[in-house]
C-alpha cells in the first residue's frame, strides 16, 4: 500500500550522487515533483545542528538516505577513520532528525559489503553478522550495518516505517570516475580509455579528460611528462593497462537506474510489516490488540520488546541481479565498449578484496521487483554516458 501522495514532500539526501540522482529522476518520472535536495556545500550532513535546522525548515514527509562517504579498495584502506566516522555521523543525524520530525517513511541505502567475507553464496539477508567482515572495507561495512540496525531498532521501539536496502555494486550515470577513489568499473573504464588515447596520440582528448577530472591535481594543462607520470602511477600506459589483483574475483553489478527503480518501488509499496511477514505488527505498535481492545502499552507507537513477535532481525532487503562475472570478464566487456586494442595486465601483488559477493535476491523478487538492464548493455551505456560527460 502506497502511503505517499504525489504531493508528499520527499527529501533525497545525496541527490547529486550516483544513486541519489537516479532516485530523484525516477520519482519525477512517476509524478512526484515535491522533491527536496541539498548539495554538500549547502548542507553538511555530518553536522547535527545543520541537519536539525534543515528538518525544522523543510518538514519532509519521507526521506531517502542515499548520501554516504564512499570509495574503492584503495580509498577504504587509506581513509579508514573517515569511512566509519563520516558515515556514522550522516546516518545518526538524518535518522534521528527524521524521527524527531515525524517522517512517515524512510529508505536507507547501504551496501552488500555488510556481509561476512566468507559468507555462503549467494548471500541471504540472514547471513549478516555470522562471521568476520572483509578487512579492506571493514569500517564502511560496520557503519552500514549500524545504519540498517538503526532503522530496524527504531521500527521495533517506536513503530516507525524505516526500510533498509542493500544494493550490490552499482554503476551508471553520474558515476565517480576520479581514479583516486572510484569503484572498480568506472576506474577500469577510464584507465582503458586513457590508454587508448595515449596510443592514438590524442592529447587534446587527454587534456579534455584531465581538465574535467584531474588526477592528483594534474590537469590537461600540465606537461606531457607530468601527465604520463601520474597516469603510470595508476597503471595507465600507451596501449597497456595494469589492473589490481588477479582478475579472478566474482562481482555482481546493478545499473544505477535499476537500483533507483527498485528503491522507489520499495519506498512506495513496501512496509516494515511486509518485510517481517507479521500482519499484526502494525496493530500491536499502533494500539489495537488482538481482542479489539486498545493496547495501552503501545498506543503511542512505542513498542519496545514484544515477546509475541519473537526475535526480529535482518529486515533489510538485498537489491541486485543475482548474476555475476569475474573482474577479468568485466575488463573484456570494457575493452570491447571502449574499442581498446591494447593489453590488459593484472598486478597479482595487489589485493583482490572479497573473492565473491553474489547476493540472494529472492526477498526482493517476492516484493514485486526484478532488474531490467543486463551487464553487457550496461557497460556500453556507461561508456556512452562518460563520453557525453566530457563534452559538458
GROMACS .gro file of C-alpha atoms in nm:
model
  392
    1UNK     CA    1   0.000   0.000   0.000
    2UNK     CA    2   0.141   0.338  -0.104
    3UNK     CA    3   0.124   0.578   0.190
    4UNK     CA    4   0.280   0.870  -0.003
    5UNK     CA    5   0.075   1.106  -0.216
    6UNK     CA    6   0.204   1.266  -0.534
    7UNK     CA    7   0.237   1.596  -0.348
    8UNK     CA    8   0.422   1.444  -0.049
    9UNK     CA    9   0.748   1.622   0.023
   10UNK     CA   10   1.037   1.377  -0.023
   11UNK     CA   11   1.391   1.464   0.085
   12UNK     CA   12   1.658   1.282  -0.116
   13UNK     CA   13   1.986   1.303   0.076
   14UNK     CA   14   2.270   1.266  -0.173
   15UNK     CA   15   2.060   1.370  -0.472
   16UNK     CA   16   2.367   1.461  -0.680
   17UNK     CA   17   2.531   1.120  -0.641
   18UNK     CA   18   2.514   0.805  -0.849
   19UNK     CA   19   2.213   0.655  -0.670
   20UNK     CA   20   2.050   0.969  -0.535
   21UNK     CA   21   2.031   1.137  -0.876
   22UNK     CA   22   1.878   0.825  -1.029
   23UNK     CA   23   1.620   0.801  -0.747
   24UNK     CA   24   1.537   1.171  -0.790
   25UNK     CA   25   1.476   1.122  -1.163
   26UNK     CA   26   1.273   0.805  -1.106
   27UNK     CA   27   1.046   0.982  -0.858
   28UNK     CA   28   0.992   1.269  -1.101
   29UNK     CA   29   0.909   1.025  -1.379
   30UNK     CA   30   0.644   0.873  -1.152
   31UNK     CA   31   0.488   1.214  -1.090
   32UNK     CA   32   0.646   1.302  -0.754
   33UNK     CA   33   0.761   1.661  -0.800
   34UNK     CA   34   0.773   1.791  -0.443
   35UNK     CA   35   1.133   1.684  -0.401
   36UNK     CA   36   1.395   1.843  -0.178
   37UNK     CA   37   1.772   1.814  -0.219
   38UNK     CA   38   2.078   1.991  -0.085
   39UNK     CA   39   2.436   1.975  -0.207
   40UNK     CA   40   2.714   1.909   0.043
   41UNK     CA   41   2.806   2.278   0.024
   42UNK     CA   42   2.450   2.373   0.118
   43UNK     CA   43   2.406   2.114   0.393
   44UNK     CA   44   2.678   1.921   0.576
   45UNK     CA   45   2.503   1.604   0.691
   46UNK     CA   46   2.782   1.533   0.940
   47UNK     CA   47   2.683   1.850   1.128
   48UNK     CA   48   2.394   1.775   1.365
   49UNK     CA   49   2.291   2.139   1.404
   50UNK     CA   50   2.272   2.190   1.028
   51UNK     CA   51   2.065   1.875   0.983
   52UNK     CA   52   1.821   1.978   1.258
   53UNK     CA   53   1.782   2.324   1.107
   54UNK     CA   54   1.712   2.170   0.766
   55UNK     CA   55   1.441   1.938   0.904
   56UNK     CA   56   1.292   2.225   1.105
   57UNK     CA   57   1.259   2.427   0.786
   58UNK     CA   58   1.154   2.163   0.531
   59UNK     CA   59   0.945   1.916   0.740
   60UNK     CA   60   0.963   1.634   0.479
   61UNK     CA   61   0.704   1.355   0.470
   62UNK     CA   62   0.959   1.097   0.354
   63UNK     CA   63   1.337   1.064   0.341
   64UNK     CA   64   1.567   0.873   0.108
   65UNK     CA   65   1.910   0.844   0.271
   66UNK     CA   66   2.139   0.790  -0.028
   67UNK     CA   67   2.421   1.015   0.096
   68UNK     CA   68   2.740   0.839   0.204
   69UNK     CA   69   3.119   0.866   0.210
   70UNK     CA   70   3.223   0.601  -0.043
   71UNK     CA   71   3.519   0.467  -0.242
   72UNK     CA   72   3.702   0.161  -0.370
   73UNK     CA   73   3.960  -0.068  -0.207
   74UNK     CA   74   4.239   0.193  -0.208
   75UNK     CA   75   4.022   0.464  -0.051
   76UNK     CA   76   3.881   0.224   0.208
   77UNK     CA   77   4.230   0.130   0.322
   78UNK     CA   78   4.369   0.486   0.323
   79UNK     CA   79   4.080   0.661   0.498
   80UNK     CA   80   3.958   0.406   0.750
   81UNK     CA   81   3.869   0.657   1.021
   82UNK     CA   82   3.684   0.879   0.773
   83UNK     CA   83   3.483   0.589   0.637
   84UNK     CA   84   3.341   0.487   0.972
   85UNK     CA   85   3.307   0.831   1.131
   86UNK     CA   86   3.164   1.024   0.836
   87UNK     CA   87   2.905   0.759   0.756
   88UNK     CA   88   2.803   0.712   1.119
   89UNK     CA   89   2.754   1.087   1.160
   90UNK     CA   90   2.544   1.114   0.843
   91UNK     CA   91   2.323   0.821   0.943
   92UNK     CA   92   2.277   0.923   1.307
   93UNK     CA   93   2.194   1.281   1.218
   94UNK     CA   94   1.946   1.209   0.938
   95UNK     CA   95   1.767   0.914   1.102
   96UNK     CA   96   1.734   1.080   1.443
   97UNK     CA   97   1.604   1.405   1.295
   98UNK     CA   98   1.365   1.215   1.069
   99UNK     CA   99   1.216   1.053   1.377
  100UNK     CA  100   1.209   1.378   1.574
  101UNK     CA  101   1.019   1.545   1.290
  102UNK     CA  102   0.763   1.268   1.236
  103UNK     CA  103   0.882   1.146   0.897
  104UNK     CA  104   0.635   0.883   0.777
  105UNK     CA  105   0.869   0.677   0.561
  106UNK     CA  106   1.248   0.649   0.541
  107UNK     CA  107   1.455   0.449   0.296
  108UNK     CA  108   1.816   0.381   0.397
  109UNK     CA  109   2.066   0.270   0.133
  110UNK     CA  110   2.354   0.051   0.243
  111UNK     CA  111   2.581  -0.192   0.061
  112UNK     CA  112   2.631  -0.566   0.028
  113UNK     CA  113   2.978  -0.523   0.179
  114UNK     CA  114   2.792  -0.563   0.511
  115UNK     CA  115   2.816  -0.940   0.466
  116UNK     CA  116   3.095  -1.162   0.603
  117UNK     CA  117   3.399  -1.221   0.384
  118UNK     CA  118   3.334  -1.594   0.368
  119UNK     CA  119   2.955  -1.586   0.368
  120UNK     CA  120   2.778  -1.874   0.189
  121UNK     CA  121   2.694  -1.781  -0.170
  122UNK     CA  122   2.457  -1.644  -0.281
  123UNK     CA  123   2.432  -1.431   0.032
  124UNK     CA  124   2.092  -1.420   0.200
  125UNK     CA  125   1.994  -1.139   0.435
  126UNK     CA  126   2.019  -1.384   0.726
  127UNK     CA  127   2.395  -1.429   0.692
  128UNK     CA  128   2.456  -1.081   0.838
  129UNK     CA  129   2.687  -1.084   1.145
  130UNK     CA  130   2.758  -1.458   1.123
  131UNK     CA  131   3.139  -1.432   1.071
  132UNK     CA  132   3.420  -1.174   1.017
  133UNK     CA  133   3.398  -0.899   0.755
  134UNK     CA  134   3.641  -0.832   0.468
  135UNK     CA  135   3.925  -0.634   0.627
  136UNK     CA  136   3.976  -0.385   0.344
  137UNK     CA  137   3.630  -0.230   0.384
  138UNK     CA  138   3.551  -0.322   0.744
  139UNK     CA  139   3.488   0.035   0.864
  140UNK     CA  140   3.244   0.120   0.586
  141UNK     CA  141   3.064  -0.211   0.637
  142UNK     CA  142   3.031  -0.158   1.012
  143UNK     CA  143   2.885   0.188   0.953
  144UNK     CA  144   2.628   0.050   0.709
  145UNK     CA  145   2.538  -0.235   0.946
  146UNK     CA  146   2.480   0.026   1.215
  147UNK     CA  147   2.255   0.218   0.975
  148UNK     CA  148   2.032  -0.077   0.894
  149UNK     CA  149   2.018  -0.167   1.264
  150UNK     CA  150   1.910   0.191   1.343
  151UNK     CA  151   1.619   0.152   1.102
  152UNK     CA  152   1.528  -0.190   1.241
  153UNK     CA  153   1.554  -0.072   1.602
  154UNK     CA  154   1.351   0.245   1.550
  155UNK     CA  155   1.079   0.032   1.390
  156UNK     CA  156   1.075  -0.210   1.681
  157UNK     CA  157   1.089   0.052   1.955
  158UNK     CA  158   0.884   0.334   1.806
  159UNK     CA  159   0.668   0.171   1.538
  160UNK     CA  160   0.830   0.368   1.257
  161UNK     CA  161   0.837   0.258   0.894
  162UNK     CA  162   1.207   0.276   0.804
  163UNK     CA  163   1.328   0.035   0.536
  164UNK     CA  164   1.691  -0.053   0.458
  165UNK     CA  165   1.800  -0.175   0.115
  166UNK     CA  166   2.144  -0.321   0.043
  167UNK     CA  167   2.245  -0.275  -0.322
  168UNK     CA  168   2.518  -0.474  -0.488
  169UNK     CA  169   2.796  -0.297  -0.686
  170UNK     CA  170   2.636  -0.010  -0.874
  171UNK     CA  171   2.730   0.169  -1.194
  172UNK     CA  172   2.561   0.419  -1.422
  173UNK     CA  173   2.507   0.791  -1.499
  174UNK     CA  174   2.686   1.030  -1.260
  175UNK     CA  175   2.926   0.756  -1.155
  176UNK     CA  176   3.256   0.856  -0.992
  177UNK     CA  177   3.542   0.835  -1.243
  178UNK     CA  178   3.808   1.000  -1.025
  179UNK     CA  179   4.090   0.747  -1.019
  180UNK     CA  180   4.192   0.810  -0.658
  181UNK     CA  181   3.865   0.690  -0.505
  182UNK     CA  182   3.634   0.540  -0.768
  183UNK     CA  183   3.486   0.191  -0.775
  184UNK     CA  184   3.612  -0.087  -0.997
  185UNK     CA  185   3.408  -0.040  -1.315
  186UNK     CA  186   3.442   0.339  -1.372
  187UNK     CA  187   3.810   0.326  -1.271
  188UNK     CA  188   3.873   0.041  -1.513
  189UNK     CA  189   3.681   0.211  -1.792
  190UNK     CA  190   3.868   0.540  -1.758
  191UNK     CA  191   4.205   0.364  -1.745
  192UNK     CA  192   4.131   0.172  -2.063
  193UNK     CA  193   4.002   0.485  -2.235
  194UNK     CA  194   4.310   0.692  -2.143
  195UNK     CA  195   4.547   0.412  -2.250
  196UNK     CA  196   4.373   0.410  -2.587
  197UNK     CA  197   4.407   0.788  -2.617
  198UNK     CA  198   4.779   0.766  -2.534
  199UNK     CA  199   4.827   0.510  -2.810
  200UNK     CA  200   4.627   0.724  -3.052
  201UNK     CA  201   4.830   1.032  -2.958
  202UNK     CA  202   4.502   1.212  -2.888
  203UNK     CA  203   4.649   1.466  -2.647
  204UNK     CA  204   4.360   1.707  -2.700
  205UNK     CA  205   4.117   1.443  -2.571
  206UNK     CA  206   4.351   1.353  -2.285
  207UNK     CA  207   4.359   1.721  -2.189
  208UNK     CA  208   3.978   1.739  -2.200
  209UNK     CA  209   3.955   1.432  -1.979
  210UNK     CA  210   4.203   1.560  -1.720
  211UNK     CA  211   4.052   1.908  -1.717
  212UNK     CA  212   3.714   1.752  -1.639
  213UNK     CA  213   3.851   1.514  -1.375
  214UNK     CA  214   4.206   1.596  -1.262
  215UNK     CA  215   4.424   1.312  -1.130
  216UNK     CA  216   4.612   1.417  -0.815
  217UNK     CA  217   4.567   1.782  -0.921
  218UNK     CA  218   4.722   1.712  -1.263
  219UNK     CA  219   4.507   1.872  -1.532
  220UNK     CA  220   4.522   1.886  -1.910
  221UNK     CA  221   4.741   2.196  -1.886
  222UNK     CA  222   5.027   2.001  -1.726
  223UNK     CA  223   5.334   1.894  -1.924
  224UNK     CA  224   5.316   1.566  -2.111
  225UNK     CA  225   5.589   1.434  -1.883
  226UNK     CA  226   5.382   1.507  -1.572
  227UNK     CA  227   5.070   1.361  -1.730
  228UNK     CA  228   5.249   1.040  -1.829
  229UNK     CA  229   5.397   1.013  -1.480
  230UNK     CA  230   5.068   1.042  -1.292
  231UNK     CA  231   4.884   0.812  -1.533
  232UNK     CA  232   5.155   0.548  -1.499
  233UNK     CA  233   5.104   0.558  -1.122
  234UNK     CA  234   4.751   0.433  -1.184
  235UNK     CA  235   4.853   0.165  -1.433
  236UNK     CA  236   4.778   0.363  -1.748
  237UNK     CA  237   5.035   0.335  -2.027
  238UNK     CA  238   5.049   0.361  -2.405
  239UNK     CA  239   4.812   0.081  -2.518
  240UNK     CA  240   4.860  -0.104  -2.186
  241UNK     CA  241   4.656  -0.105  -1.867
  242UNK     CA  242   4.754  -0.262  -1.535
  243UNK     CA  243   4.466  -0.354  -1.303
  244UNK     CA  244   4.481  -0.456  -0.937
  245UNK     CA  245   4.461  -0.821  -0.829
  246UNK     CA  246   4.429  -1.146  -1.014
  247UNK     CA  247   4.113  -1.074  -1.211
  248UNK     CA  248   3.952  -1.382  -1.056
  249UNK     CA  249   3.715  -1.222  -0.801
  250UNK     CA  250   3.349  -1.254  -0.896
  251UNK     CA  251   3.130  -0.947  -0.881
  252UNK     CA  252   2.765  -0.867  -0.934
  253UNK     CA  253   2.675  -0.531  -1.090
  254UNK     CA  254   2.346  -0.340  -1.100
  255UNK     CA  255   2.267  -0.047  -1.329
  256UNK     CA  256   2.203   0.256  -1.106
  257UNK     CA  257   1.872   0.340  -1.274
  258UNK     CA  258   1.756  -0.014  -1.199
  259UNK     CA  259   1.862   0.040  -0.838
  260UNK     CA  260   1.664   0.364  -0.833
  261UNK     CA  261   1.357   0.190  -0.967
  262UNK     CA  262   1.388  -0.081  -0.702
  263UNK     CA  263   1.438   0.182  -0.430
  264UNK     CA  264   1.133   0.383  -0.531
  265UNK     CA  265   0.929   0.063  -0.561
  266UNK     CA  266   1.020  -0.022  -0.202
  267UNK     CA  267   0.965   0.335  -0.080
  268UNK     CA  268   0.616   0.349  -0.228
  269UNK     CA  269   0.493  -0.008  -0.191
  270UNK     CA  270   0.676  -0.192   0.087
  271UNK     CA  271   0.622  -0.151   0.461
  272UNK     CA  272   0.816  -0.293   0.755
  273UNK     CA  273   0.528  -0.528   0.829
  274UNK     CA  274   0.556  -0.670   0.474
  275UNK     CA  275   0.924  -0.750   0.526
  276UNK     CA  276   0.893  -0.928   0.860
  277UNK     CA  277   0.583  -1.109   0.742
  278UNK     CA  278   0.378  -1.035   1.053
  279UNK     CA  279   0.048  -0.868   0.972
  280UNK     CA  280  -0.030  -0.785   1.334
  281UNK     CA  281   0.294  -0.588   1.376
  282UNK     CA  282   0.142  -0.251   1.291
  283UNK     CA  283  -0.169  -0.309   1.502
  284UNK     CA  284   0.045  -0.410   1.800
  285UNK     CA  285   0.251  -0.096   1.765
  286UNK     CA  286  -0.031   0.142   1.698
  287UNK     CA  287  -0.275   0.046   1.968
  288UNK     CA  288  -0.515  -0.229   1.861
  289UNK     CA  289  -0.479  -0.556   2.049
  290UNK     CA  290  -0.580  -0.896   1.914
  291UNK     CA  291  -0.911  -0.889   2.108
  292UNK     CA  292  -1.006  -0.549   1.969
  293UNK     CA  293  -0.930  -0.354   2.287
  294UNK     CA  294  -0.682  -0.070   2.289
  295UNK     CA  295  -0.336  -0.180   2.399
  296UNK     CA  296  -0.238   0.099   2.637
  297UNK     CA  297   0.125  -0.013   2.647
  298UNK     CA  298   0.170   0.058   2.278
  299UNK     CA  299  -0.091   0.320   2.200
  300UNK     CA  300   0.179   0.583   2.139
  301UNK     CA  301   0.355   0.368   1.881
  302UNK     CA  302   0.639   0.295   2.120
  303UNK     CA  303   0.683  -0.079   2.111
  304UNK     CA  304   0.998  -0.189   2.287
  305UNK     CA  305   1.043  -0.564   2.313
  306UNK     CA  306   0.726  -0.752   2.216
  307UNK     CA  307   0.766  -1.120   2.318
  308UNK     CA  308   0.483  -1.237   2.092
  309UNK     CA  309   0.681  -1.130   1.785
  310UNK     CA  310   0.993  -1.325   1.882
  311UNK     CA  311   1.337  -1.217   1.761
  312UNK     CA  312   1.318  -0.982   1.463
  313UNK     CA  313   1.638  -0.912   1.272
  314UNK     CA  314   1.780  -0.897   0.920
  315UNK     CA  315   1.487  -0.691   0.796
  316UNK     CA  316   1.692  -0.527   0.520
  317UNK     CA  317   1.643  -0.611   0.153
  318UNK     CA  318   1.915  -0.720  -0.091
  319UNK     CA  319   1.896  -0.537  -0.424
  320UNK     CA  320   2.080  -0.682  -0.722
  321UNK     CA  321   2.058  -0.906  -1.026
  322UNK     CA  322   2.154  -1.242  -0.877
  323UNK     CA  323   2.412  -1.274  -1.159
  324UNK     CA  324   2.793  -1.242  -1.151
  325UNK     CA  325   3.108  -1.229  -1.364
  326UNK     CA  326   3.482  -1.216  -1.294
  327UNK     CA  327   3.679  -0.891  -1.291
  328UNK     CA  328   3.868  -1.024  -1.592
  329UNK     CA  329   3.540  -1.082  -1.778
  330UNK     CA  330   3.434  -0.731  -1.683
  331UNK     CA  331   3.759  -0.594  -1.827
  332UNK     CA  332   3.682  -0.772  -2.154
  333UNK     CA  333   3.341  -0.603  -2.172
  334UNK     CA  334   3.502  -0.266  -2.101
  335UNK     CA  335   3.772  -0.322  -2.363
  336UNK     CA  336   3.503  -0.403  -2.618
  337UNK     CA  337   3.292  -0.098  -2.528
  338UNK     CA  338   3.590   0.140  -2.548
  339UNK     CA  339   3.732  -0.016  -2.864
  340UNK     CA  340   4.069  -0.076  -2.696
  341UNK     CA  341   4.314  -0.298  -2.888
  342UNK     CA  342   4.597  -0.297  -2.635
  343UNK     CA  343   4.694  -0.518  -2.342
  344UNK     CA  344   4.526  -0.555  -2.004
  345UNK     CA  345   4.752  -0.691  -1.730
  346UNK     CA  346   4.675  -0.785  -1.370
  347UNK     CA  347   4.912  -0.699  -1.085
  348UNK     CA  348   4.880  -1.003  -0.859
  349UNK     CA  349   5.080  -0.832  -0.583
  350UNK     CA  350   4.779  -0.606  -0.519
  351UNK     CA  351   4.478  -0.719  -0.313
  352UNK     CA  352   4.170  -0.874  -0.468
  353UNK     CA  353   3.931  -0.790  -0.191
  354UNK     CA  354   3.647  -1.033  -0.133
  355UNK     CA  355   3.663  -1.317  -0.385
  356UNK     CA  356   3.287  -1.347  -0.433
  357UNK     CA  357   2.991  -1.123  -0.344
  358UNK     CA  358   2.680  -1.266  -0.505
  359UNK     CA  359   2.357  -1.184  -0.325
  360UNK     CA  360   2.031  -1.374  -0.298
  361UNK     CA  361   1.753  -1.150  -0.432
  362UNK     CA  362   1.457  -1.378  -0.364
  363UNK     CA  363   1.316  -1.141  -0.097
  364UNK     CA  364   1.324  -0.853  -0.345
  365UNK     CA  365   1.157  -1.064  -0.613
  366UNK     CA  366   0.886  -1.166  -0.365
  367UNK     CA  367   0.817  -0.796  -0.304
  368UNK     CA  368   0.746  -0.745  -0.674
  369UNK     CA  369   1.065  -0.617  -0.841
  370UNK     CA  370   1.332  -0.759  -1.078
  371UNK     CA  371   1.616  -0.591  -1.270
  372UNK     CA  372   1.595  -0.488  -1.636
  373UNK     CA  373   1.946  -0.390  -1.760
  374UNK     CA  374   2.195  -0.672  -1.821
  375UNK     CA  375   2.568  -0.609  -1.771
  376UNK     CA  376   2.661  -0.635  -2.140
  377UNK     CA  377   2.427  -0.348  -2.230
  378UNK     CA  378   2.504  -0.156  -1.912
  379UNK     CA  379   2.879  -0.131  -1.978
  380UNK     CA  380   2.810   0.019  -2.322
  381UNK     CA  381   2.559   0.262  -2.171
  382UNK     CA  382   2.811   0.372  -1.907
  383UNK     CA  383   3.084   0.442  -2.162
  384UNK     CA  384   2.839   0.640  -2.374
  385UNK     CA  385   2.750   0.848  -2.067
  386UNK     CA  386   3.116   0.902  -1.981
  387UNK     CA  387   3.198   1.032  -2.326
  388UNK     CA  388   2.897   1.264  -2.320
  389UNK     CA  389   3.004   1.395  -1.975
  390UNK     CA  390   3.336   1.510  -2.121
  391UNK     CA  391   3.155   1.745  -2.355
  392UNK     CA  392   2.963   1.925  -2.078
   0.00000   0.00000   0.00000
